[in-house]
Short mmCIF file of C-alpha atoms and ligand atoms in Angstrom, two decimals:
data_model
loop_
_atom_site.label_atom_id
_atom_site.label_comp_id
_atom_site.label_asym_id
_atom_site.label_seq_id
_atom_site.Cartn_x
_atom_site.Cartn_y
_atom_site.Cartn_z
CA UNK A 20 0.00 0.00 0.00
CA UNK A 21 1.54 3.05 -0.93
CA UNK A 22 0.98 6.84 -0.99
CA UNK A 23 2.74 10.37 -2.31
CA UNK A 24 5.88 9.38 0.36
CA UNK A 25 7.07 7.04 -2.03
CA UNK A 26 7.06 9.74 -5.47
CA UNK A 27 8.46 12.68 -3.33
CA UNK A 28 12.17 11.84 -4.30
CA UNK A 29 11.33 12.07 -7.98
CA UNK A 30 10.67 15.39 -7.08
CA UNK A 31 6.61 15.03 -6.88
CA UNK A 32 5.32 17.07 -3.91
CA UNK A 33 3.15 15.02 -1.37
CA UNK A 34 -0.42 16.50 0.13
CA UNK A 35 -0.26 17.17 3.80
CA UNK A 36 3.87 18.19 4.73
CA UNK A 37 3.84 22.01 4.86
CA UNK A 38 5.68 22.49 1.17
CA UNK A 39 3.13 19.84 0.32
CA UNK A 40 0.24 19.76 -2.81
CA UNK A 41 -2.82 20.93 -0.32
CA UNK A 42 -0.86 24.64 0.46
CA UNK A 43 -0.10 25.00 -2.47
CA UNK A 44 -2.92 24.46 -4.25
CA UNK A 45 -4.77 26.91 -1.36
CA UNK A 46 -2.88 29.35 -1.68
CA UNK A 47 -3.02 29.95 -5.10
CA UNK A 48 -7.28 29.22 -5.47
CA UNK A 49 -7.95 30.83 -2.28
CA UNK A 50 -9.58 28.03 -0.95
CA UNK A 51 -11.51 27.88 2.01
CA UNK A 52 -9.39 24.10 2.64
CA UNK A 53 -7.23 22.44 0.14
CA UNK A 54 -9.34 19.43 0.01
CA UNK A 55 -12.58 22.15 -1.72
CA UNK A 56 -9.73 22.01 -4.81
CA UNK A 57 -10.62 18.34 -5.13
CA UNK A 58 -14.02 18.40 -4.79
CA UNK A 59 -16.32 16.97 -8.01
CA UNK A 60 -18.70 20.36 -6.84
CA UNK A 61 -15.66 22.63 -7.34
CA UNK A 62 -14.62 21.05 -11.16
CA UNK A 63 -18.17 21.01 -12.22
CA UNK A 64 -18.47 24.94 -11.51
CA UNK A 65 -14.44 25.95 -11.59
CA UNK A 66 -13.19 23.37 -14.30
CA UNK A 67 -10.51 24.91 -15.50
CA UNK A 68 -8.56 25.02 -11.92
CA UNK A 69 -8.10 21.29 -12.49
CA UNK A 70 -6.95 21.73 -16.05
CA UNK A 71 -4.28 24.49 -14.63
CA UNK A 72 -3.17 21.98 -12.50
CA UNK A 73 -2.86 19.30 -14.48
CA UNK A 74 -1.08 21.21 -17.10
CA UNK A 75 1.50 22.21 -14.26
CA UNK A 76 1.41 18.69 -13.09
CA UNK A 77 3.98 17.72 -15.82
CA UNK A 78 5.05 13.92 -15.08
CA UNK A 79 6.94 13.80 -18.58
CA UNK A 80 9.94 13.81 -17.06
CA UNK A 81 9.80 12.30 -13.81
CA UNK A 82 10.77 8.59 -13.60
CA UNK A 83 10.22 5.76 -10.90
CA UNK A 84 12.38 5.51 -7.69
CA UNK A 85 14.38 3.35 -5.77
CA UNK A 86 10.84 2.72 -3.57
CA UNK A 87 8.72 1.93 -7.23
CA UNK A 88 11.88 -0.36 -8.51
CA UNK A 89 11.53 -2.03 -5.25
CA UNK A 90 7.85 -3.11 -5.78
CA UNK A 91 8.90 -4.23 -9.19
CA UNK A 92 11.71 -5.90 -7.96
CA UNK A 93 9.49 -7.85 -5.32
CA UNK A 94 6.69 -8.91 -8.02
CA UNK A 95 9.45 -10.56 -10.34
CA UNK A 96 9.75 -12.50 -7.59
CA UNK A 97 6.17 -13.28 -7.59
CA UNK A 98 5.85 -12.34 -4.09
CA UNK A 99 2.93 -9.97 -4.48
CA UNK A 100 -0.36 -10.18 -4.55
CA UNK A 101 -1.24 -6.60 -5.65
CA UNK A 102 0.13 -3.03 -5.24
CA UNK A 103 -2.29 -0.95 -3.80
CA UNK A 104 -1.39 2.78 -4.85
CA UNK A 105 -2.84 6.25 -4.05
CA UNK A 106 -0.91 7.84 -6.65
CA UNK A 107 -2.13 9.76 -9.49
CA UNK A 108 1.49 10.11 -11.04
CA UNK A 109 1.72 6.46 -13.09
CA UNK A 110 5.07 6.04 -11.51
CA UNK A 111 4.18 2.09 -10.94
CA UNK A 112 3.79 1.99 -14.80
CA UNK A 113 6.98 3.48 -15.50
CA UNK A 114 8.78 1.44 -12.92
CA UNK A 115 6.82 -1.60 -14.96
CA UNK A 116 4.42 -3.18 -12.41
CA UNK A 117 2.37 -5.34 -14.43
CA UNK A 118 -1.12 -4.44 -14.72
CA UNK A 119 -2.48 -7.36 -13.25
CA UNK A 120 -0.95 -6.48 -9.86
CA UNK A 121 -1.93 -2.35 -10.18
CA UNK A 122 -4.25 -1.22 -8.66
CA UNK A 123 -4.97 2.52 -8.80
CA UNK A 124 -7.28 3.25 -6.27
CA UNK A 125 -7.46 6.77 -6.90
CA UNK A 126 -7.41 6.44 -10.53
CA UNK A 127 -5.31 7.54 -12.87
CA UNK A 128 -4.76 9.93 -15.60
CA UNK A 129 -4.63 7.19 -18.62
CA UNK A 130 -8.56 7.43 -19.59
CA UNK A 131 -10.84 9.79 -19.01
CA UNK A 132 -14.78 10.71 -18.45
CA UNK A 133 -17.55 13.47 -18.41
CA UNK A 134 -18.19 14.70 -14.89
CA UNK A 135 -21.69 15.28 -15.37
CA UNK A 136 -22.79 12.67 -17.34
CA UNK A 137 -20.22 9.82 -16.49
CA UNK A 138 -19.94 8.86 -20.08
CA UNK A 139 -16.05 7.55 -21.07
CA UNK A 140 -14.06 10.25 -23.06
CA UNK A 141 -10.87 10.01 -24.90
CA UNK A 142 -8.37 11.02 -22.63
CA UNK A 143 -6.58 12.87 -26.20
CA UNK A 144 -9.62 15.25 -26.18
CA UNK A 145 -8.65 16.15 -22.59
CA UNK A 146 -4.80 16.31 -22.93
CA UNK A 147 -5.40 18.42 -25.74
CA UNK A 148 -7.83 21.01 -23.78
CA UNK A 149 -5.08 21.01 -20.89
CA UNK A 150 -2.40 21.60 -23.90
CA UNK A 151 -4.50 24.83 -24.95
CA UNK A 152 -6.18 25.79 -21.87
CA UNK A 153 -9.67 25.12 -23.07
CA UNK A 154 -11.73 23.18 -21.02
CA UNK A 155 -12.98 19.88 -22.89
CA UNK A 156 -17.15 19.22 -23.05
CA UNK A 157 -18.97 16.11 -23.53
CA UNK A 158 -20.54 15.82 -26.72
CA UNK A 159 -23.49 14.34 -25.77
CA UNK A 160 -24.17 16.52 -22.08
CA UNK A 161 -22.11 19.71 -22.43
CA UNK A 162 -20.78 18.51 -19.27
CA UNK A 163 -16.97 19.05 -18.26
CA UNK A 164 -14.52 16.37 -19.04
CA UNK A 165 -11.44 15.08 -16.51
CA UNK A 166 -8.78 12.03 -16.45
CA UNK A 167 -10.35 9.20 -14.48
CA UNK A 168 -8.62 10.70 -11.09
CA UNK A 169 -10.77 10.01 -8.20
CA UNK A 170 -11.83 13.14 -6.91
CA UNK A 171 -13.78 13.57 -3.58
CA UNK A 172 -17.13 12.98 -3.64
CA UNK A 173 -16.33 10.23 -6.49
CA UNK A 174 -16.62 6.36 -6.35
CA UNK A 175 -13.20 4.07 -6.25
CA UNK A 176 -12.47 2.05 -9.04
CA UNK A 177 -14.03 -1.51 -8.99
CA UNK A 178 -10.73 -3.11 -9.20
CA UNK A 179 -9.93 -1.59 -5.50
CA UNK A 180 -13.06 -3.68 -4.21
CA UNK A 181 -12.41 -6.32 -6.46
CA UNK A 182 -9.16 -6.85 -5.23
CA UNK A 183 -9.77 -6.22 -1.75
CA UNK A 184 -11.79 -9.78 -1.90
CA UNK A 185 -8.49 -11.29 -2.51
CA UNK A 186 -6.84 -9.61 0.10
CA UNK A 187 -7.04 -12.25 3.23
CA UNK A 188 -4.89 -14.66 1.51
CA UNK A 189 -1.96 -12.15 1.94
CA UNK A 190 0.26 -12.99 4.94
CA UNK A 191 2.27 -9.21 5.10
CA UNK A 192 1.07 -5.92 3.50
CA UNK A 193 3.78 -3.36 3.20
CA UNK A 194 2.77 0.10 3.59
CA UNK A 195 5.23 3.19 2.52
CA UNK A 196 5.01 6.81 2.03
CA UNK A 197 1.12 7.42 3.12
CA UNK A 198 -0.32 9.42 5.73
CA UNK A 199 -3.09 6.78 5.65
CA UNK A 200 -5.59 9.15 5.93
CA UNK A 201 -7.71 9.36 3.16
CA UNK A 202 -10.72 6.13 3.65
CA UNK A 203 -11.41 3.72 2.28
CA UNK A 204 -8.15 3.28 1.25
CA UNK A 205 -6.85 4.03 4.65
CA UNK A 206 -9.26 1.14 6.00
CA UNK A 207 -7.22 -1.85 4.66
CA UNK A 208 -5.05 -2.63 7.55
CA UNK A 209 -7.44 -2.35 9.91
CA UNK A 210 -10.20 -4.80 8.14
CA UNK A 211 -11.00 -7.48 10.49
CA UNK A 212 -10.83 -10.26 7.74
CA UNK A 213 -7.24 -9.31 7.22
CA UNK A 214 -4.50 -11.39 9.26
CA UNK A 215 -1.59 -10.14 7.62
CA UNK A 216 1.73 -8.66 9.34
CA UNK A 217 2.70 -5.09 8.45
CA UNK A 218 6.04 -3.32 7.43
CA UNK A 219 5.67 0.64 7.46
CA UNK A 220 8.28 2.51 6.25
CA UNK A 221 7.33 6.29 6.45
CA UNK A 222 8.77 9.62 7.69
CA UNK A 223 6.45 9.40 10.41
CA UNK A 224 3.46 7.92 12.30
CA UNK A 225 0.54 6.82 10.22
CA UNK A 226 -2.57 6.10 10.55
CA UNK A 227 -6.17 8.05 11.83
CA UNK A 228 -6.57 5.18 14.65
CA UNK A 229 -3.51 6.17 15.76
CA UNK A 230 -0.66 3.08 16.31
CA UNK A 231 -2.52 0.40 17.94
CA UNK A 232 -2.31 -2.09 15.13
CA UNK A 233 1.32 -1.50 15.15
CA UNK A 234 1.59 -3.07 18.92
CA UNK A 235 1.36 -7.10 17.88
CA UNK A 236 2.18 -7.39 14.46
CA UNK A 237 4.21 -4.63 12.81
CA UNK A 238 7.30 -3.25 12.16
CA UNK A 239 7.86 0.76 11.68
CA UNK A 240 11.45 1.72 10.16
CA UNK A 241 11.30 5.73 10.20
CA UNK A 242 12.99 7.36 7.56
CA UNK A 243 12.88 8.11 3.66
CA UNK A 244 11.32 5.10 2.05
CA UNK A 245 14.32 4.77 -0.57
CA UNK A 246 16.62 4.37 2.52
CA UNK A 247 14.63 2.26 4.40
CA UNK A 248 14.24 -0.49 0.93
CA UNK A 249 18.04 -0.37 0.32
CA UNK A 250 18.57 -1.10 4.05
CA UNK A 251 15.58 -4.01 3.79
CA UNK A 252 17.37 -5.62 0.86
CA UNK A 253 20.60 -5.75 2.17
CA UNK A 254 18.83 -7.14 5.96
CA UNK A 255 16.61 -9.58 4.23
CA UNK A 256 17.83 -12.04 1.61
CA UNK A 257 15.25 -12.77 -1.29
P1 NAD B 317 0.10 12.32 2.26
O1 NAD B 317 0.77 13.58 1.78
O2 NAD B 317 -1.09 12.44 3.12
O3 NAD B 317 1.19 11.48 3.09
C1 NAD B 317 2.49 11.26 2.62
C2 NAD B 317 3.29 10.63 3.73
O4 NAD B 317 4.56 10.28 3.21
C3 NAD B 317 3.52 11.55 4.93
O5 NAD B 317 3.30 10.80 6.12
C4 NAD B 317 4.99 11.96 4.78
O6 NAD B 317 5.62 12.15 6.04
C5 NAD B 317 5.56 10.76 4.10
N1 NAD B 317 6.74 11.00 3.26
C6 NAD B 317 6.99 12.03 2.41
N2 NAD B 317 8.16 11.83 1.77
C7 NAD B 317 8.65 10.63 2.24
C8 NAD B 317 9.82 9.87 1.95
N3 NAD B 317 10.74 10.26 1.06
N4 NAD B 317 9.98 8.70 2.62
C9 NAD B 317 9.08 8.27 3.54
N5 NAD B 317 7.95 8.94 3.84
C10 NAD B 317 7.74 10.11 3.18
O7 NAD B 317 -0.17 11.40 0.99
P2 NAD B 317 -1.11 10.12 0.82
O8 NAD B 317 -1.16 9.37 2.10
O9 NAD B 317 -0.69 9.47 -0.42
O10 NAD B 317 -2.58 10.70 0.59
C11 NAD B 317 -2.85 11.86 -0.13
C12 NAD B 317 -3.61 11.79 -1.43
O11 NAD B 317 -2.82 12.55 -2.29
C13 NAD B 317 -3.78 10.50 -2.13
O12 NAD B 317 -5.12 10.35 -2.35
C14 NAD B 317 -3.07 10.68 -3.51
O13 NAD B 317 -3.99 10.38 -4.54
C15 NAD B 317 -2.78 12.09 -3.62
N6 NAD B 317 -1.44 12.54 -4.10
C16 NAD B 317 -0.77 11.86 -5.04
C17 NAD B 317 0.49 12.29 -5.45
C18 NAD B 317 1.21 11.49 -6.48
O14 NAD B 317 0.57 10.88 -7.32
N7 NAD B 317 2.55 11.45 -6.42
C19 NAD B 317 1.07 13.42 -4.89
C20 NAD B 317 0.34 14.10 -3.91
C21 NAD B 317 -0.92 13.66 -3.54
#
């Protein structure tokens, strides 16, 4: 399970440290809270905020880190199940995570949709209205069009409840560079059908129920989560 921790070292801002996505993005849209910027309310009447920000959200040149290789590394060993990821920024793709084992809970910005209307749009038609700075309408509702990114206020993919069925089988769920506070996502750890041991390798403390599940069956290596997988491979032998 992973979140923005992992993507800050390609030089990807997370959401909630103080240089982080959320100020940023209140500051400049004089927001009453930096979640309001990812409202569905907000695109539907302010589209072109999100098309701003998506145009300055430029992952062209950022590639996959030492934490993404890792995941890679650990699934051509077949020893996971799935990746679980928060991310937006299709670092898991360029680190080569097969498909099968993605799964992009927040979405992602390969395909897209109409807000209004939920109706699949090509995600061309969008890049190409974040390109010029015109916002992109449905043809058939006049409604404004965005990459499949979960916004709040939106539904998860079905893959994320799909493969949450399989989830009991796994027997240690690794979770790096997340806050893990943004539900249902968040949840995983904590579901009661879920036996698993857990490895968290964050800057800090996670988790909204504070560290209880950490007491029995977890491990917490503090630090940056590039350190902490070099240190892990050279600890554990795979
Ligand atoms: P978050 O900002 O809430 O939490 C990130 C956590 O990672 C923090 O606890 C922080 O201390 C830690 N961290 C930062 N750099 C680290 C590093 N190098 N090593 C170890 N830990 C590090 O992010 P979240 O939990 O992913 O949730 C926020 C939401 O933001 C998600 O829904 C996600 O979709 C979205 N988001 C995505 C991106 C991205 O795609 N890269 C970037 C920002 C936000």
């Amino acid at each position: 399970m992973v979140g923005a921790g992992i993507s800050t070292s390609a030089g990807i801002p997370d959401f909630r440290s103080n240089t982080g996505l959320f100020k940023q993005l209140q500051d400049k849209y004089n927001l009453s809270s930096p979640e309001e910027f990812f409202q569905k309310t907000t695109f539907l009447k302010n589209p072109m905020y999100f098309y701003e920000f998506t145009k300055l959200f430029d992952l062209s040149k950022v590639n996959a880190t030492i934490s993404h290789k890792f995941m890679n590394f650990l699934t051509s060993k077949n020893m996971v199940k799935f990746v679980f990821t928060q991310n937006i920024d299709g670092l898991e793709k360029k680190a080569k995570i097969p498909d099968d084992k993605l799964v992009f809970a927040h979405g992602n910005f390969y395909t897209g949709h109409c807000a209004q209307c939920n109706c699949s749009i090509d995600i061309e038609k969008i890049n190409e209205g974040v390109k010029k700075g015109e916002v992109y309408y449905c043809p058939s509702c006049k409604g404004p069009c965005k990459p499949n990114v979960v916004f709040y206020g939106e539904g998860l993919p079905v893959k994320f409840f799909e493969s949450l069925q399989q989830l009991p089988e796994v027997d240690l769920i690794i979770i790096m560079g997340t806050s893990l506070k943004v539900n249902p996502f968040a949840m995983i750890p904590y579901l009661p059908e879920i036996h698993a041991y857990k490895l968290v390798l964050n800057m800090e403390e996670v988790g909204q129920f504070g560290y209880y599940f950490l007491e029995s069956d977890a491990l917490f290596i503090q630090g940056k989560t590039d350190n902490s997988v070099i240190k892990f491979l050279k600890d554990v032998k795979l």
